[in-house]
Amino acid sequence: MPLNVELVPCLTDNYAYLIEEPQTGLCAVVDPSEAEPVRRQLAGRKLTHILNTHHHPDHVGGNLELKAQFGAEVVGPGMDRARIPGIDIGVDEASGWQFGRMKVRVLEIPAHTRSHIAFVMDGAAFTGDTLFAMGCGRLFEGTPEMLWRAMEKLMTLPDATRIYCGHEYTLNNGRFALSLEPDNAALRARMAEVEQLRARSAPTIPSTMALEKATNPFLRPHSAEIRRTLGLEQASDVEVIAETRRRKDSF
Ligand code: ZN
Ligand code: FE
């Protein structure tokens, strides 16, 4: 049975995620922006772990309150202990993490912040603000080189991997993607679906790695159409990524 993931909308456009380890019944939340919506979704279950992809307040804002209420352990990037409220267990790519009987891979994907990580378990990847559906997070602490390295690392995940990201930015991301690649048929088809979902305020999450590879411009610096749009036919992948990110910043 695949991992059960419950979406918990937080703040205006954040998603936290509740996950239960099926064999032990341990219960974790990924990136709790705030405590109350998580408490509501728990509906009486006991929270045992809090997982953080990075230190931003809209991802760790509920840590201390949930930890105080449930005694949950906080798991986050070991490189960034000073910025993760209440952190108990620092993890990195070498350590990984064990969620009950389930092995969790940790991917170091610095770009949005210098110590950003993703949690990967049972065919699901929690990518925080480094990889969004059809987009990526702003480069607050990283460089375009780091971003492209992070994207290449994420693209080694199997195509069927379900992608759970930190925000519902999909519609705007898709509009930007179309501005670069208007003839991408997969992108147009996906946008038609996303527009329908958002028209009734339904989530566009999860995505899959296959879908991201086909439609996310930050995974597609090799695309001839994107390169033509940007006037960067001969540039390196990193140069294309850098220009794509620069344009998205002011889109
Ligand atoms: Zn962030
Ligand atoms: Fe965020």
Short mmCIF file of C-alpha atoms and ligand atoms in Angstrom, two decimals:
data_model
loop_
_atom_site.label_atom_id
_atom_site.label_comp_id
_atom_site.label_asym_id
_atom_site.label_seq_id
_atom_site.Cartn_x
_atom_site.Cartn_y
_atom_site.Cartn_z
CA MET A 1 0.00 0.00 0.00
CA PRO A 2 1.51 3.34 -0.96
CA LEU A 3 2.23 5.89 1.72
CA ASN A 4 -0.89 7.75 2.74
CA VAL A 5 -0.28 11.50 2.43
CA GLU A 6 -2.85 14.00 3.68
CA LEU A 7 -2.64 17.58 2.42
CA VAL A 8 -2.96 20.26 5.09
CA PRO A 9 -3.51 23.71 3.59
CA CYS A 10 -1.86 26.36 5.79
CA LEU A 11 -1.63 30.16 5.72
CA THR A 12 -2.65 31.43 2.26
CA ASP A 13 -0.91 29.06 -0.15
CA ASN A 14 1.28 26.68 1.89
CA TYR A 15 0.87 22.93 2.15
CA ALA A 16 1.90 20.90 5.16
CA TYR A 17 1.56 17.11 4.79
CA LEU A 18 0.53 14.47 7.30
CA ILE A 19 2.05 11.04 6.75
CA GLU A 20 1.51 7.82 8.65
CA GLU A 21 3.97 4.96 8.73
CA PRO A 22 1.62 2.03 8.09
CA GLN A 23 3.41 -0.62 10.18
CA THR A 24 3.98 1.31 13.41
CA GLY A 25 1.31 4.01 13.14
CA LEU A 26 3.90 6.74 13.70
CA CYS A 27 2.59 10.04 12.41
CA ALA A 28 4.64 12.90 10.99
CA VAL A 29 3.92 16.32 9.58
CA VAL A 30 6.11 17.88 6.90
CA ASP A 31 6.65 21.65 7.06
CA PRO A 32 3.91 22.77 9.50
CA SER A 33 3.50 26.48 8.77
CA GLU A 34 1.16 26.76 11.73
CA ALA A 35 -0.14 24.38 14.38
CA GLU A 36 -3.92 24.72 14.22
CA PRO A 37 -4.68 23.25 10.76
CA VAL A 38 -2.35 20.35 11.56
CA ARG A 39 -4.14 19.71 14.86
CA ARG A 40 -7.47 19.72 13.06
CA GLN A 41 -6.25 17.25 10.43
CA LEU A 42 -4.82 14.96 13.13
CA ALA A 43 -8.34 14.56 14.52
CA GLY A 44 -7.20 12.88 17.71
CA ARG A 45 -4.14 11.06 16.36
CA LYS A 46 -0.85 11.61 18.15
CA LEU A 47 1.84 13.45 16.21
CA THR A 48 5.23 11.78 16.69
CA HIS A 49 7.48 13.67 14.26
CA ILE A 50 7.86 17.05 12.59
CA LEU A 51 9.94 17.11 9.39
CA ASN A 52 11.32 20.39 8.05
CA THR A 53 12.76 20.90 4.57
CA HIS A 54 14.20 24.33 5.42
CA HIS A 55 14.11 27.05 8.06
CA HIS A 56 11.65 29.58 6.59
CA PRO A 57 8.85 30.62 8.98
CA ASP A 58 6.11 29.39 6.62
CA HIS A 59 7.62 25.89 6.98
CA VAL A 60 8.60 25.76 10.66
CA GLY A 61 6.05 28.14 12.21
CA GLY A 62 4.11 25.33 13.92
CA ASN A 63 7.16 23.43 15.24
CA LEU A 64 7.30 24.61 18.84
CA GLU A 65 3.58 24.56 19.51
CA LEU A 66 3.15 21.06 18.06
CA LYS A 67 6.26 19.81 19.82
CA ALA A 68 5.00 21.16 23.15
CA GLN A 69 1.56 19.62 22.70
CA PHE A 70 2.57 16.17 21.40
CA GLY A 71 6.20 15.75 22.42
CA ALA A 72 6.91 15.23 18.72
CA GLU A 73 10.56 15.08 17.64
CA VAL A 74 11.72 17.68 15.14
CA VAL A 75 13.78 16.37 12.21
CA GLY A 76 15.52 18.82 9.89
CA PRO A 77 18.70 19.72 8.03
CA GLY A 78 21.62 19.04 10.38
CA MET A 79 23.57 21.80 8.64
CA ASP A 80 21.03 24.34 9.82
CA ARG A 81 20.33 23.43 13.45
CA ALA A 82 20.54 27.08 14.58
CA ARG A 83 17.64 28.08 12.31
CA ILE A 84 15.25 25.14 12.86
CA PRO A 85 13.10 25.81 15.96
CA GLY A 86 13.13 22.88 18.39
CA ILE A 87 15.29 20.61 16.23
CA ASP A 88 16.06 17.23 17.86
CA ILE A 89 17.49 15.21 14.97
CA GLY A 90 19.73 16.74 12.31
CA VAL A 91 19.85 14.72 9.11
CA ASP A 92 21.79 14.84 5.86
CA GLU A 93 22.21 12.79 2.71
CA ALA A 94 24.63 10.38 4.42
CA SER A 95 22.50 9.79 7.52
CA GLY A 96 19.08 9.56 5.91
CA TRP A 97 16.35 8.91 8.46
CA GLN A 98 14.23 6.01 9.67
CA PHE A 99 10.48 6.58 10.04
CA GLY A 100 9.26 3.56 11.98
CA ARG A 101 9.98 0.64 9.64
CA MET A 102 10.29 2.94 6.65
CA LYS A 103 13.63 4.04 5.28
CA VAL A 104 13.67 7.72 4.34
CA ARG A 105 16.19 9.14 1.91
CA VAL A 106 17.36 12.68 2.49
CA LEU A 107 18.48 14.65 -0.57
CA GLU A 108 20.55 17.78 -0.07
CA ILE A 109 19.13 20.28 -2.55
CA PRO A 110 20.52 23.69 -1.57
CA ALA A 111 19.34 26.59 -3.78
CA HIS A 112 16.33 28.32 -2.21
CA THR A 113 18.31 28.18 1.07
CA ARG A 114 21.81 26.89 1.63
CA SER A 115 20.75 23.83 3.65
CA HIS A 116 17.45 22.87 2.02
CA ILE A 117 16.68 19.14 1.98
CA ALA A 118 14.05 16.85 0.49
CA PHE A 119 12.61 13.78 2.19
CA VAL A 120 11.98 10.79 -0.10
CA MET A 121 10.04 7.75 1.06
CA ASP A 122 7.95 5.06 -0.55
CA GLY A 123 7.69 6.78 -3.94
CA ALA A 124 6.91 10.22 -2.51
CA ALA A 125 9.27 13.21 -2.43
CA PHE A 126 8.70 16.23 -0.20
CA THR A 127 10.58 18.98 -1.98
CA GLY A 128 9.74 22.07 0.07
CA ASP A 129 10.51 25.28 -1.80
CA THR A 130 13.31 24.00 -4.03
CA LEU A 131 11.10 22.21 -6.57
CA PHE A 132 7.50 23.35 -7.14
CA ALA A 133 4.98 22.01 -9.61
CA MET A 134 6.16 23.63 -12.87
CA GLY A 135 8.53 25.91 -10.98
CA CYS A 136 11.17 26.37 -8.32
CA GLY A 137 11.73 28.58 -5.30
CA ARG A 138 13.58 31.87 -5.41
CA LEU A 139 17.33 31.76 -4.97
CA PHE A 140 17.59 33.43 -1.56
CA GLU A 141 20.86 31.77 -0.56
CA GLY A 142 21.93 29.68 -3.54
CA THR A 143 23.24 30.22 -7.07
CA PRO A 144 21.94 29.07 -10.45
CA GLU A 145 24.72 26.44 -10.43
CA MET A 146 23.38 25.05 -7.14
CA LEU A 147 19.83 25.13 -8.47
CA TRP A 148 20.72 23.15 -11.56
CA ARG A 149 22.68 20.63 -9.49
CA ALA A 150 19.66 20.23 -7.17
CA MET A 151 17.34 19.74 -10.16
CA GLU A 152 19.66 17.15 -11.70
CA LYS A 153 19.71 15.29 -8.39
CA LEU A 154 15.91 15.33 -8.13
CA MET A 155 15.65 14.09 -11.73
CA THR A 156 17.43 10.88 -10.72
CA LEU A 157 14.24 9.91 -8.83
CA PRO A 158 11.99 7.46 -10.70
CA ASP A 159 9.47 9.06 -13.08
CA ALA A 160 6.54 7.77 -11.01
CA THR A 161 7.75 9.58 -7.85
CA ARG A 162 4.95 11.72 -6.46
CA ILE A 163 6.11 15.30 -5.82
CA TYR A 164 4.72 17.10 -2.79
CA CYS A 165 5.95 20.70 -2.69
CA GLY A 166 5.60 23.57 -0.24
CA HIS A 167 3.19 25.90 -2.04
CA GLU A 168 0.19 26.04 -4.36
CA TYR A 169 1.92 28.18 -6.97
CA THR A 170 1.15 25.87 -9.87
CA LEU A 171 -1.16 28.11 -11.91
CA ASN A 172 1.20 31.08 -11.95
CA ASN A 173 4.20 28.81 -12.51
CA GLY A 174 2.44 27.24 -15.48
CA ARG A 175 1.65 30.62 -17.01
CA PHE A 176 5.30 31.52 -16.81
CA ALA A 177 6.29 28.15 -18.28
CA LEU A 178 3.93 28.71 -21.21
CA SER A 179 5.47 32.13 -21.86
CA LEU A 180 8.77 30.33 -22.51
CA GLU A 181 7.45 27.23 -24.23
CA PRO A 182 4.06 27.92 -25.81
CA ASP A 183 4.31 24.94 -28.17
CA ASN A 184 4.96 22.33 -25.46
CA ALA A 185 1.90 20.07 -25.86
CA ALA A 186 2.36 18.37 -22.47
CA LEU A 187 2.52 21.77 -20.83
CA ARG A 188 -0.64 23.02 -22.55
CA ALA A 189 -2.53 19.88 -21.58
CA ARG A 190 -1.39 20.16 -18.00
CA MET A 191 -2.34 23.84 -17.82
CA ALA A 192 -5.86 23.04 -19.00
CA GLU A 193 -6.15 20.59 -16.09
CA VAL A 194 -4.58 22.99 -13.59
CA GLU A 195 -6.96 25.77 -14.62
CA GLN A 196 -9.94 23.49 -14.01
CA LEU A 197 -8.62 22.41 -10.61
CA ARG A 198 -7.90 25.94 -9.46
CA ALA A 199 -11.25 27.23 -10.72
CA ARG A 200 -12.79 25.12 -7.94
CA SER A 201 -9.92 25.79 -5.51
CA ALA A 202 -8.78 22.15 -5.67
CA PRO A 203 -5.09 21.34 -5.05
CA THR A 204 -2.81 20.61 -8.00
CA ILE A 205 -0.56 18.51 -5.75
CA PRO A 206 0.93 15.93 -6.00
CA SER A 207 2.71 16.14 -9.27
CA THR A 208 5.01 13.41 -10.58
CA MET A 209 8.60 13.51 -11.67
CA ALA A 210 7.55 12.49 -15.19
CA LEU A 211 5.15 15.43 -15.37
CA GLU A 212 7.78 17.83 -14.05
CA LYS A 213 10.36 16.64 -16.57
CA ALA A 214 7.83 17.27 -19.35
CA THR A 215 6.56 20.67 -18.19
CA ASN A 216 8.79 22.38 -15.61
CA PRO A 217 11.11 24.89 -17.34
CA PHE A 218 13.66 24.55 -14.53
CA LEU A 219 14.11 20.89 -15.46
CA ARG A 220 14.20 21.71 -19.19
CA PRO A 221 17.20 23.96 -19.97
CA HIS A 222 17.91 21.65 -22.92
CA SER A 223 14.57 22.58 -24.55
CA ALA A 224 15.19 24.15 -27.96
CA GLU A 225 12.02 26.20 -27.65
CA ILE A 226 12.99 27.65 -24.25
CA ARG A 227 16.44 28.44 -25.57
CA ARG A 228 14.97 30.16 -28.62
CA THR A 229 12.62 32.23 -26.47
CA LEU A 230 15.50 33.33 -24.27
CA GLY A 231 17.88 33.91 -27.19
CA LEU A 232 20.32 31.47 -25.57
CA GLU A 233 20.64 28.74 -28.22
CA GLN A 234 24.35 28.19 -27.54
CA ALA A 235 24.42 28.75 -23.79
CA SER A 236 25.15 26.21 -21.07
CA ASP A 237 22.34 24.60 -19.08
CA VAL A 238 23.31 26.71 -16.05
CA GLU A 239 23.14 29.92 -18.10
CA VAL A 240 19.67 28.97 -19.34
CA ILE A 241 18.54 28.16 -15.77
CA ALA A 242 19.95 31.46 -14.51
CA GLU A 243 18.10 33.47 -17.15
CA THR A 244 14.89 31.48 -16.60
CA ARG A 245 15.04 32.17 -12.85
CA ARG A 246 15.85 35.85 -13.45
CA ARG A 247 12.79 36.23 -15.69
CA LYS A 248 10.55 34.37 -13.26
CA ASP A 249 11.60 36.77 -10.48
CA SER A 250 9.87 39.60 -12.33
CA PHE A 251 7.06 37.67 -14.05
ZN ZN B 1 10.91 28.94 1.75
FE FE B 2 7.77 28.65 1.58
#
